[in-house]
Amino acid sequence: MQNIQSYVQEHKDRFINELIELLKIPSVSADTAYKDDVIKTAEEIRKSLVSAGCSAVEICETPGYPIVYGEKIIDKNLPTVLVYGHYDVQPADPIELWDSPPFEPIIKNTDIHPDGAIFARGACDDKGQMYMHVKALEIMTQTNQLPCNIKFMIEGEEEVGSKSLSWFVERNQEKLSNDVILISDTGMIAKDVPSITTGLRGLSYVEVEVTGPNRDLHSGLYGGAVANPINILTKMIASLHDDNNHITVPGFYDKVENLSEEERAEMAKAPFSLESYKKALDIKAVYGEEGYTTNERNSIRPTLDVNGIWGGYTGEGAKTVIASKAYAKISMRLVPNQDWVEITELFKKHFESIAPDAVTVKVTPHHGGQGYVTPIDNIGYKAASKAYQDTFGKTPIPQRSGGSIPIVSLFEKELKSKTILMGFGLDSDAIHSPNEHFGVWNYLKGIETIPLFYKYFTELNK
Ligand code: BES
Ligand code: MN
Ligand code: MN
């Protein structure tokens, strides 16, 4: 497919500029202040699908943010690939830690990206990776080599739990019917180590509230005599891990799938340098569950982490006070077979049971989703593998990721199809963090690789 490479070379400046325009719209789904921008982004995606060659494109209204749907059906007897992506982004804060404004994209060179990287919120997660698919469609239609049918479903609520997408998928099974789902919303091991994501962790996200006295108190007059909710909360949280960093919630590990020694040995073959890992994060040592390697801890093992904790006085200077309430947001990353609803229940029961009588505790579930693992002995995986082989000159490594895209397990349940996760981001791209970026090289390489997936998927289906 030589002309794909030359098409990319010829049009790369425009491909980059189009993405930059998209990144200028702050489509933050978590914050209603950006509502109009989120909706505007959906409209821009719609236009881009039309110009890339989709014949039917619509903005589908939902109870929440719209879903952009488009398709190009060339022959009902050919296979159909459903592309999923999201146009919403994470909030940009803490904004003061960005070296350039999050919604004013700029291209800068870095050690890892000597050809430049686009810095902006959403550059990698997921506007940049999603847009690779729009451009791949453009190339296939412009060069007359779209080999099969294609459907696009781009949502605007991924970063807040994909509630409206579940609603949409449940109501549109026929419309969304496909032979394989293709997503670029994950990463790869390194620029010279292509990988295909074969697993995602599930998630249970909860908020806890600990209440002590009915009002904030003078810490001299009452200190020592009544429970301090912040002291109690931190003690309760500390007790959620034992000395080996195992999670202490009863029943938490009951359904965890244990990998065989062979599978673990296979995983350990993926190139990984603990020294570079520590260096990249400026840490002296790694930390985690006893008996597992770093790569196991962040992919095949479940976790429990506090994502935020607050209460009491945090303003300037000192205020002597015992707060009435303390709060925390806690996420649990889950592995296949652990059911997020069940885990949320187990957590709630346990957390309430460990609270001393001196306080009351409220646990409020936020959202969650199941994990996902995909086998590698299917046509979709093989097609992806061959595509990377062509453009990277190397067979990609299957890799289970620690991140979550909860909707993927729902796709399997409702649409009965497997998902192929072709991610082109790097862990160092700082998704969800200040200074998120996406390598120009990665962006263009993705655009080049995706059309080959279609080619091989269609061929292998014959
Ligand atoms: N694209 C990420 C998930 C991801 C990133 C998976 C890198 C694998 C590698 C996605 O946008 C995301 O951030 N998901 C959330 C969960 C969601 C329910 C908010 C996550 O993993 O925290
Ligand atoms: Mn994403
Ligand atoms: Mn994300």
mmCIF file of C-alpha atoms and ligand atoms in Angstrom, residues 86 88-90 125-126 158-159 185 404 431-432, ligand 3:
data_model
loop_
_atom_site.group_PDB
_atom_site.id
_atom_site.type_symbol
_atom_site.label_atom_id
_atom_site.label_comp_id
_atom_site.label_asym_id
_atom_site.label_seq_id
_atom_site.Cartn_x
_atom_site.Cartn_y
_atom_site.Cartn_z
ATOM 1 C CA HIS A 86 -14.460 9.703 22.281
ATOM 2 C CA ASP A 88 -14.675 14.519 25.261
ATOM 3 C CA VAL A 89 -11.587 15.221 27.348
ATOM 4 C CA GLN A 90 -10.560 15.315 30.992
ATOM 5 C CA ASP A 125 -6.754 10.844 24.901
ATOM 6 C CA ASP A 126 -8.634 10.627 22.688
ATOM 7 C CA GLU A 158 -16.233 8.508 28.024
ATOM 8 C CA GLU A 159 -14.353 10.416 30.680
ATOM 9 C CA ASP A 185 -7.715 4.804 23.020
ATOM 10 C CA SER A 404 -10.243 1.110 31.765
ATOM 11 C CA ILE A 431 -2.848 11.679 29.483
ATOM 12 C CA HIS A 432 -5.087 13.108 32.243
HETATM 13 MN MN MN B 3 -9.208 9.267 29.561
#
